[in-house]
PDB file of C-alpha atoms and ligand atoms in Angstrom:
ATOM      1  CA  MET U  23     -18.519-180.131-159.560  1.00 39.00           C
ATOM      2  CA  THR U  24     -18.505-177.826-156.454  1.00 41.00           C
ATOM      3  CA  ASP U  25     -17.274-174.246-156.994  1.00 44.00           C
ATOM      4  CA  ARG U  26     -14.128-173.391-154.870  1.00 46.00           C
ATOM      5  CA  THR U  27     -15.779-170.418-153.352  1.00 45.00           C
ATOM      6  CA  ASP U  28     -18.391-172.541-151.847  1.00 45.00           C
ATOM      7  CA  LEU U  29     -15.739-175.051-150.611  1.00 47.00           C
ATOM      8  CA  ARG U  30     -14.010-172.184-148.681  1.00 46.00           C
ATOM      9  CA  THR U  31     -17.109-170.688-147.121  1.00 46.00           C
ATOM     10  CA  ASP U  32     -19.395-173.566-146.614  1.00 46.00           C
ATOM     11  CA  ARG U  33     -17.166-176.488-145.492  1.00 57.00           C
ATOM     12  CA  ARG U  34     -15.808-176.453-142.016  1.00 67.00           C
ATOM     13  CA  VAL U  35     -12.254-177.830-141.972  1.00 83.00           C
ATOM     14  CA  ASP U  36     -12.027-180.566-139.331  1.00 91.00           C
ATOM     15  CA  ARG U  37      -8.912-182.266-140.981  1.00 96.00           C
ATOM     16  CA  ALA U  38      -6.244-180.745-142.948  1.00 97.00           C
ATOM     17  CA  LEU U  39      -2.799-181.119-144.472  1.00 98.00           C
ATOM     18  CA  LEU U  40      -1.399-177.612-144.244  1.00 98.00           C
ATOM     19  CA  LEU U  41       1.445-177.399-146.802  1.00 98.00           C
ATOM     20  CA  THR U  42       3.518-174.398-146.470  1.00 98.00           C
ATOM     21  CA  PHE U  43       6.383-172.708-148.358  1.00 98.00           C
ATOM     22  CA  ASP U  44       8.928-170.223-146.957  1.00 98.00           C
ATOM     23  CA  ASP U  45      11.084-167.393-148.073  1.00 98.00           C
ATOM     24  CA  ARG U  46      10.818-165.569-151.440  1.00 98.00           C
ATOM     25  CA  HIS U  47      10.744-168.214-154.076  1.00 98.00           C
ATOM     26  CA  VAL U  48       7.755-166.791-155.904  1.00 98.00           C
ATOM     27  CA  ARG U  49       8.683-167.675-159.481  1.00 98.00           C
ATOM     28  CA  GLU U  50       9.206-171.322-158.614  1.00 98.00           C
ATOM     29  CA  TRP U  51       5.958-171.467-156.580  1.00 98.00           C
ATOM     30  CA  ALA U  52       3.893-169.983-159.432  1.00 98.00           C
ATOM     31  CA  ALA U  53       5.515-172.638-161.780  1.00 98.00           C
ATOM     32  CA  VAL U  54       3.877-175.376-159.762  1.00 98.00           C
ATOM     33  CA  ALA U  55       0.431-173.734-159.596  1.00 98.00           C
ATOM     34  CA  PRO U  56      -0.865-176.264-161.964  1.00 98.00           C
ATOM     35  CA  LEU U  57       0.252-179.093-159.763  1.00 98.00           C
ATOM     36  CA  PHE U  58      -1.556-177.721-156.821  1.00 98.00           C
ATOM     37  CA  ALA U  59      -4.671-177.125-159.026  1.00 98.00           C
ATOM     38  CA  ARG U  60      -4.475-180.820-160.204  1.00 97.00           C
ATOM     39  CA  HIS U  61      -4.705-181.872-156.580  1.00 97.00           C
ATOM     40  CA  GLU U  62      -7.318-179.373-155.537  1.00 97.00           C
ATOM     41  CA  ALA U  63      -4.721-178.268-152.940  1.00 98.00           C
ATOM     42  CA  ARG U  64      -4.417-174.839-151.322  1.00 98.00           C
ATOM     43  CA  VAL U  65      -1.335-173.999-149.610  1.00 98.00           C
ATOM     44  CA  THR U  66       0.390-171.221-147.597  1.00 98.00           C
ATOM     45  CA  PHE U  67       3.293-169.106-148.818  1.00 98.00           C
ATOM     46  CA  PHE U  68       5.097-167.474-145.926  1.00 98.00           C
ATOM     47  CA  VAL U  69       7.107-164.598-147.494  1.00 98.00           C
ATOM     48  CA  CYS U  70      10.165-162.686-146.184  1.00 98.00           C
ATOM     49  CA  GLU U  71      11.564-159.450-147.650  1.00 98.00           C
ATOM     50  CA  PRO U  72       8.289-158.436-149.281  1.00 98.00           C
ATOM     51  CA  ASP U  73       9.712-155.015-149.935  1.00 98.00           C
ATOM     52  CA  ARG U  74      12.118-156.696-152.334  1.00 98.00           C
ATOM     53  CA  LEU U  75       9.378-158.521-154.526  1.00 98.00           C
ATOM     54  CA  ASP U  76       9.708-157.215-158.134  1.00 98.00           C
ATOM     55  CA  GLY U  77       6.540-156.251-160.011  1.00 98.00           C
ATOM     56  CA  ASP U  78       6.345-159.712-161.700  1.00 98.00           C
ATOM     57  CA  GLU U  79       6.745-161.509-158.388  1.00 98.00           C
ATOM     58  CA  VAL U  80       3.899-159.370-156.875  1.00 98.00           C
ATOM     59  CA  ARG U  81       1.551-160.193-159.695  1.00 98.00           C
ATOM     60  CA  MET U  82       2.375-163.958-159.524  1.00 98.00           C
ATOM     61  CA  LEU U  83       1.738-163.857-155.717  1.00 98.00           C
ATOM     62  CA  ARG U  84      -1.597-162.072-156.339  1.00 98.00           C
ATOM     63  CA  ARG U  85      -2.534-164.794-158.831  1.00 98.00           C
ATOM     64  CA  LEU U  86      -1.570-167.526-156.274  1.00 98.00           C
ATOM     65  CA  ALA U  87      -3.812-165.724-153.775  1.00 98.00           C
ATOM     66  CA  ASP U  88      -6.673-165.435-156.230  1.00 98.00           C
ATOM     67  CA  ASP U  89      -6.321-169.192-156.743  1.00 98.00           C
ATOM     68  CA  GLY U  90      -7.140-169.485-153.120  1.00 97.00           C
ATOM     69  CA  HIS U  91      -3.681-170.079-151.599  1.00 98.00           C
ATOM     70  CA  THR U  92      -2.854-168.090-148.293  1.00 98.00           C
ATOM     71  CA  VAL U  93      -0.014-165.588-148.096  1.00 98.00           C
ATOM     72  CA  GLY U  94       1.464-165.223-144.671  1.00 98.00           C
ATOM     73  CA  CYS U  95       4.414-163.295-143.200  1.00 98.00           C
ATOM     74  CA  HIS U  96       7.894-164.585-142.698  1.00 98.00           C
ATOM     75  CA  GLY U  97       9.619-161.369-141.214  1.00 98.00           C
ATOM     76  CA  LEU U  98      11.248-158.500-143.197  1.00 98.00           C
ATOM     77  CA  ARG U  99      14.789-159.770-143.111  1.00 98.00           C
ATOM     78  CA  HIS U 100      14.454-163.392-141.981  1.00 98.00           C
ATOM     79  CA  GLU U 101      15.688-162.547-138.458  1.00 98.00           C
ATOM     80  CA  ARG U 102      15.664-165.374-135.809  1.00 98.00           C
ATOM     81  CA  ALA U 103      13.022-164.134-133.387  1.00 98.00           C
ATOM     82  CA  THR U 104      14.638-165.335-130.305  1.00 98.00           C
ATOM     83  CA  ASP U 105      18.041-163.939-131.123  1.00 98.00           C
ATOM     84  CA  PHE U 106      16.786-160.657-132.243  1.00 98.00           C
ATOM     85  CA  VAL U 107      14.713-160.142-129.132  1.00 98.00           C
ATOM     86  CA  ALA U 108      17.775-161.128-126.907  1.00 98.00           C
ATOM     87  CA  ALA U 109      20.003-158.600-128.796  1.00 98.00           C
ATOM     88  CA  HIS U 110      17.678-155.719-129.354  1.00 98.00           C
ATOM     89  CA  GLY U 111      14.619-156.227-127.136  1.00 98.00           C
ATOM     90  CA  ALA U 112      10.928-157.123-128.109  1.00 98.00           C
ATOM     91  CA  GLY U 113       9.851-153.540-128.973  1.00 98.00           C
ATOM     92  CA  ALA U 114      12.701-153.464-131.645  1.00 98.00           C
ATOM     93  CA  TYR U 115      11.803-156.915-132.974  1.00 98.00           C
ATOM     94  CA  LEU U 116       8.248-155.793-133.717  1.00 98.00           C
ATOM     95  CA  ASP U 117       9.215-152.350-134.978  1.00 98.00           C
ATOM     96  CA  ARG U 118      12.124-153.335-137.248  1.00 98.00           C
ATOM     97  CA  GLU U 119      11.375-156.875-138.291  1.00 98.00           C
ATOM     98  CA  VAL U 120       7.708-157.739-137.903  1.00 98.00           C
ATOM     99  CA  VAL U 121       5.499-154.609-138.346  1.00 98.00           C
ATOM    100  CA  PRO U 122       7.213-153.411-141.565  1.00 98.00           C
ATOM    101  CA  ALA U 123       7.038-156.711-143.134  1.00 98.00           C
ATOM    102  CA  LEU U 124       3.245-157.138-142.283  1.00 98.00           C
ATOM    103  CA  GLU U 125       2.587-153.442-143.483  1.00 98.00           C
ATOM    104  CA  SER U 126       4.502-154.047-146.850  1.00 98.00           C
ATOM    105  CA  LEU U 127       2.267-157.345-147.320  1.00 98.00           C
ATOM    106  CA  ARG U 128      -0.794-155.443-146.531  1.00 98.00           C
ATOM    107  CA  ARG U 129       0.148-152.634-149.030  1.00 98.00           C
ATOM    108  CA  LEU U 130       0.454-155.154-151.700  1.00 97.00           C
ATOM    109  CA  GLY U 131      -3.017-156.573-150.951  1.00 97.00           C
ATOM    110  CA  PHE U 132      -2.262-159.506-148.650  1.00 98.00           C
ATOM    111  CA  PRO U 133      -3.854-159.582-145.334  1.00 97.00           C
ATOM    112  CA  ALA U 134      -1.102-161.833-143.830  1.00 98.00           C
ATOM    113  CA  ARG U 135      -3.048-163.214-140.938  1.00 98.00           C
ATOM    114  CA  SER U 136      -0.446-165.926-140.032  1.00 98.00           C
ATOM    115  CA  PHE U 137       3.365-165.925-139.487  1.00 98.00           C
ATOM    116  CA  ALA U 138       6.076-168.523-139.802  1.00 98.00           C
ATOM    117  CA  TYR U 139       9.179-168.229-137.717  1.00 98.00           C
ATOM    118  CA  PRO U 140      12.399-168.115-139.725  1.00 98.00           C
ATOM    119  CA  CYS U 141      14.474-171.154-138.802  1.00 97.00           C
ATOM    120  CA  SER U 142      11.699-172.292-136.400  1.00 97.00           C
ATOM    121  CA  ALA U 143      13.309-170.137-133.744  1.00 97.00           C
ATOM    122  CA  ARG U 144      10.586-169.258-131.244  1.00 98.00           C
ATOM    123  CA  ASP U 145       9.703-169.386-127.442  1.00 98.00           C
ATOM    124  CA  GLU U 146       6.536-168.610-125.286  1.00 98.00           C
ATOM    125  CA  SER U 147       7.463-164.962-125.107  1.00 98.00           C
ATOM    126  CA  THR U 148       7.781-164.463-128.908  1.00 98.00           C
ATOM    127  CA  ASP U 149       4.583-166.252-129.234  1.00 98.00           C
ATOM    128  CA  ARG U 150       2.722-163.951-127.078  1.00 98.00           C
ATOM    129  CA  LEU U 151       4.267-160.895-128.864  1.00 98.00           C
ATOM    130  CA  LEU U 152       3.264-162.213-132.256  1.00 98.00           C
ATOM    131  CA  LEU U 153      -0.191-163.468-131.307  1.00 98.00           C
ATOM    132  CA  ALA U 154      -1.169-159.803-130.710  1.00 98.00           C
ATOM    133  CA  LEU U 155      -0.678-159.338-134.545  1.00 98.00           C
ATOM    134  CA  PHE U 156      -1.439-162.706-136.067  1.00 98.00           C
ATOM    135  CA  GLU U 157      -4.078-165.378-135.883  1.00 97.00           C
ATOM    136  CA  ARG U 158      -1.776-168.223-136.093  1.00 98.00           C
ATOM    137  CA  LEU U 159       2.064-168.917-135.903  1.00 98.00           C
ATOM    138  CA  ARG U 160       4.005-171.893-137.388  1.00 98.00           C
ATOM    139  CA  GLY U 161       6.956-173.267-135.535  1.00 97.00           C
ATOM    140  CA  GLY U 162       9.042-176.350-136.308  1.00 95.00           C
ATOM    141  CA  LEU U 163      10.137-179.813-135.284  1.00 92.00           C
ATOM    142  CA  PRO U 164      13.697-180.988-135.875  1.00 87.00           C
ATOM    143  CA  ALA U 165      13.736-182.330-139.592  1.00 85.00           C
ATOM    144  CA  GLY U 166      16.124-185.068-138.379  1.00 88.00           C
ATOM    145  CA  ARG U 167      13.208-186.812-136.758  1.00 92.00           C
ATOM    146  CA  ARG U 168      11.069-186.957-139.937  1.00 94.00           C
ATOM    147  CA  ALA U 169      11.856-190.770-140.409  1.00 95.00           C
ATOM    148  CA  ASP U 170      10.713-191.515-136.939  1.00 95.00           C
ATOM    149  CA  PRO U 171       6.871-192.641-136.709  1.00 96.00           C
ATOM    150  CA  SER U 172       6.853-191.075-133.255  1.00 96.00           C
ATOM    151  CA  LEU U 173       7.171-187.669-134.644  1.00 96.00           C
ATOM    152  CA  ALA U 174       3.498-188.001-135.506  1.00 97.00           C
ATOM    153  CA  ASP U 175       2.768-187.641-131.776  1.00 96.00           C
ATOM    154  CA  GLU U 176       3.946-183.929-131.847  1.00 96.00           C
ATOM    155  CA  LEU U 177       3.273-183.097-135.474  1.00 97.00           C
ATOM    156  CA  HIS U 178      -0.405-184.026-135.592  1.00 98.00           C
ATOM    157  CA  VAL U 179      -2.572-181.529-133.922  1.00 97.00           C
ATOM    158  CA  PRO U 180      -5.779-183.291-132.626  1.00 97.00           C
ATOM    159  CA  ALA U 181      -9.097-182.382-134.020  1.00 95.00           C
ATOM    160  CA  ALA U 182     -10.375-181.179-130.387  1.00 94.00           C
ATOM    161  CA  GLU U 183      -7.357-178.630-130.429  1.00 95.00           C
ATOM    162  CA  LEU U 184      -7.544-177.421-134.023  1.00 92.00           C
ATOM    163  CA  ALA U 185      -9.655-174.371-133.270  1.00 90.00           C
ATOM    164  CA  SER U 186      -7.723-173.389-130.136  1.00 93.00           C
ATOM    165  CA  ARG U 187      -3.985-174.068-130.935  1.00 95.00           C
ATOM    166  CA  ARG U 188      -2.554-170.997-132.464  1.00 97.00           C
ATOM    167  CA  VAL U 189       0.954-172.122-132.686  1.00 98.00           C
ATOM    168  CA  LEU U 190       1.294-175.128-135.011  1.00 98.00           C
ATOM    169  CA  PRO U 191       4.467-177.220-135.193  1.00 97.00           C
ATOM    170  CA  GLY U 192       5.544-177.973-138.860  1.00 97.00           C
ATOM    171  CA  CYS U 193       8.130-180.455-140.220  1.00 97.00           C
ATOM    172  CA  SER U 194      10.402-179.976-143.298  1.00 97.00           C
ATOM    173  CA  VAL U 195       9.794-182.042-146.255  1.00 97.00           C
ATOM    174  CA  ASP U 196      12.629-180.521-148.444  1.00 97.00           C
ATOM    175  CA  SER U 197      14.575-182.757-150.467  1.00 97.00           C
ATOM    176  CA  GLY U 198      17.907-181.038-150.054  1.00 97.00           C
ATOM    177  CA  ARG U 199      19.968-177.793-150.395  1.00 97.00           C
ATOM    178  CA  GLY U 200      22.801-177.140-152.944  1.00 96.00           C
ATOM    179  CA  GLY U 201      24.499-180.425-153.449  1.00 92.00           C
ATOM    180  CA  VAL U 202      23.299-181.943-150.078  1.00 96.00           C
ATOM    181  CA  ALA U 203      20.469-184.275-150.407  1.00 96.00           C
ATOM    182  CA  TYR U 204      18.389-184.867-147.300  1.00 96.00           C
ATOM    183  CA  ASP U 205      17.060-188.285-145.939  1.00 92.00           C
ATOM    184  CA  ASP U 206      14.320-189.419-148.081  1.00 94.00           C
ATOM    185  CA  ASP U 207      12.489-191.371-145.461  1.00 96.00           C
ATOM    186  CA  LEU U 208       9.458-189.526-144.539  1.00 97.00           C
ATOM    187  CA  THR U 209       7.778-192.275-142.354  1.00 97.00           C
ATOM    188  CA  GLY U 210       7.177-189.791-139.475  1.00 97.00           C
ATOM    189  CA  VAL U 211       5.215-187.313-141.837  1.00 97.00           C
ATOM    190  CA  GLU U 212       3.312-190.137-143.614  1.00 98.00           C
ATOM    191  CA  THR U 213       2.301-191.476-140.196  1.00 98.00           C
ATOM    192  CA  ALA U 214       1.003-187.934-139.157  1.00 98.00           C
ATOM    193  CA  LEU U 215      -0.920-187.604-142.377  1.00 98.00           C
ATOM    194  CA  ARG U 216      -2.692-191.071-141.856  1.00 98.00           C
ATOM    195  CA  ARG U 217      -3.458-190.139-138.267  1.00 98.00           C
ATOM    196  CA  THR U 218      -4.887-186.798-139.324  1.00 98.00           C
ATOM    197  CA  ALA U 219      -7.003-188.455-141.938  1.00 97.00           C
ATOM    198  CA  ASP U 220      -8.290-191.047-139.433  1.00 97.00           C
ATOM    199  CA  GLU U 221      -8.809-188.867-136.303  1.00 97.00           C
ATOM    200  CA  GLY U 222      -9.303-185.358-137.813  1.00 97.00           C
ATOM    201  CA  GLY U 223      -7.058-182.345-136.812  1.00 97.00           C
ATOM    202  CA  ALA U 224      -4.108-181.045-138.918  1.00 98.00           C
ATOM    203  CA  THR U 225      -0.594-181.818-139.916  1.00 98.00           C
ATOM    204  CA  THR U 226       1.781-178.948-140.867  1.00 98.00           C
ATOM    205  CA  LEU U 227       4.660-179.317-143.430  1.00 98.00           C
ATOM    206  CA  TYR U 228       7.081-176.829-144.839  1.00 98.00           C
ATOM    207  CA  ALA U 229       9.348-176.635-147.668  1.00 98.00           C
ATOM    208  CA  HIS U 230      11.081-173.646-149.420  1.00 98.00           C
ATOM    209  CA  CYS U 231      11.870-173.459-153.014  1.00 98.00           C
ATOM    210  CA  VAL U 232      10.179-176.007-155.588  1.00 98.00           C
ATOM    211  CA  ALA U 233      12.804-177.487-157.828  1.00 97.00           C
ATOM    212  CA  ASP U 234      14.806-180.644-158.583  1.00 97.00           C
ATOM    213  CA  ALA U 235      17.899-178.737-157.827  1.00 96.00           C
ATOM    214  CA  HIS U 236      18.632-175.257-156.116  1.00 97.00           C
ATOM    215  CA  GLU U 237      21.215-173.699-153.994  1.00 97.00           C
ATOM    216  CA  ALA U 238      18.540-172.863-151.389  1.00 98.00           C
ATOM    217  CA  ASN U 239      16.454-175.406-149.485  1.00 97.00           C
ATOM    218  CA  HIS U 240      14.064-177.030-151.966  1.00 98.00           C
ATOM    219  CA  VAL U 241      11.676-179.821-152.509  1.00 98.00           C
ATOM    220  CA  ALA U 242      11.344-181.783-155.652  1.00 98.00           C
ATOM    221  CA  PRO U 243       8.094-181.388-157.580  1.00 98.00           C
ATOM    222  CA  ALA U 244       7.864-185.296-157.636  1.00 97.00           C
ATOM    223  CA  ARG U 245       7.918-185.338-153.718  1.00 98.00           C
ATOM    224  CA  LEU U 246       5.028-182.869-153.696  1.00 98.00           C
ATOM    225  CA  GLU U 247       3.138-184.980-156.115  1.00 97.00           C
ATOM    226  CA  GLY U 248       3.693-187.873-153.760  1.00 97.00           C
ATOM    227  CA  LEU U 249       2.534-186.047-150.666  1.00 98.00           C
ATOM    228  CA  LEU U 250      -0.547-184.547-152.312  1.00 98.00           C
ATOM    229  CA  GLY U 251      -1.317-187.979-153.798  1.00 98.00           C
ATOM    230  CA  LEU U 252      -1.156-189.489-150.502  1.00 98.00           C
ATOM    231  CA  ALA U 253      -3.352-186.906-148.978  1.00 98.00           C
ATOM    232  CA  ALA U 254      -5.795-187.441-151.845  1.00 97.00           C
ATOM    233  CA  ASP U 255      -5.812-191.183-151.280  1.00 97.00           C
ATOM    234  CA  LEU U 256      -6.514-190.542-147.665  1.00 97.00           C
ATOM    235  CA  SER U 257      -9.306-187.985-148.489  1.00 97.00           C
ATOM    236  CA  LEU U 258      -7.324-185.608-146.573  1.00 98.00           C
ATOM    237  CA  PRO U 259      -7.923-181.892-147.863  1.00 97.00           C
ATOM    238  CA  CYS U 260      -4.889-179.779-148.402  1.00 98.00           C
ATOM    239  CA  VAL U 261      -5.730-176.215-147.345  1.00 98.00           C
ATOM    240  CA  GLY U 262      -4.308-172.841-146.506  1.00 98.00           C
ATOM    241  CA  PHE U 263      -3.809-171.294-143.026  1.00 97.00           C
ATOM    242  CA  ASP U 264      -6.646-168.772-143.756  1.00 96.00           C
ATOM    243  CA  GLU U 265      -9.135-171.616-144.085  1.00 96.00           C
ATOM    244  CA  LEU U 266      -8.683-172.888-140.633  1.00 94.00           C
ATOM    245  CA  PRO U 267     -11.478-172.433-138.074  1.00 87.00           C
TER     246      PRO U 267
HETATM  247 ZN1  LIG Y 354      12.705-169.086-143.949  1.00 86.15          ZN
END
């Protein structure tokens, strides 16, 4: 059996499922660490409000990072980048929303080399701003399209572009929010995963809390099992943002 450290340092990632989780659901993420381990999956946690993590949450997040997962930045107060810049300017956005979040994560021991846009709100000018601070950014595609096979045309990043593309589109795989259940049909997501396995490159997915029911956006553990099982069947590694070339 290959040591995980060897996997991270020796194997060049040429195809990947990038499974990501947003906001600050550290307890629920830590609870499914065994599920990730069972599938040899490493994922990315994009954390907002890092200054509001309690001691237990910091320890859990460190443990997840020690397991090989990536911790990235999701802003200090979950501000929508485009709205904040329009209202207060680019300098204020960096000074009040981004740099304090990044510094807080780094003080806690997380390098946070990638950033996920809250609510996927971005444009080319916010990309330019943030790419001065981060190696990669994650945006989003409309979740309403996830049943549509043509979603894969935008969601799948081709192998030839994997090293150079610094803004990766993601698609939600959340199961629901509060009492609202989202459409179960993930045909577009599955199409993108099959194409990634066949042709190389990457497909990025995102969710929030991990639970069967939660007031916030959440993905059911059974759905994660299904997605990671499909990736395993396709021999598609699930890796964190920090493992990309
Ligand atoms: Zn968020």
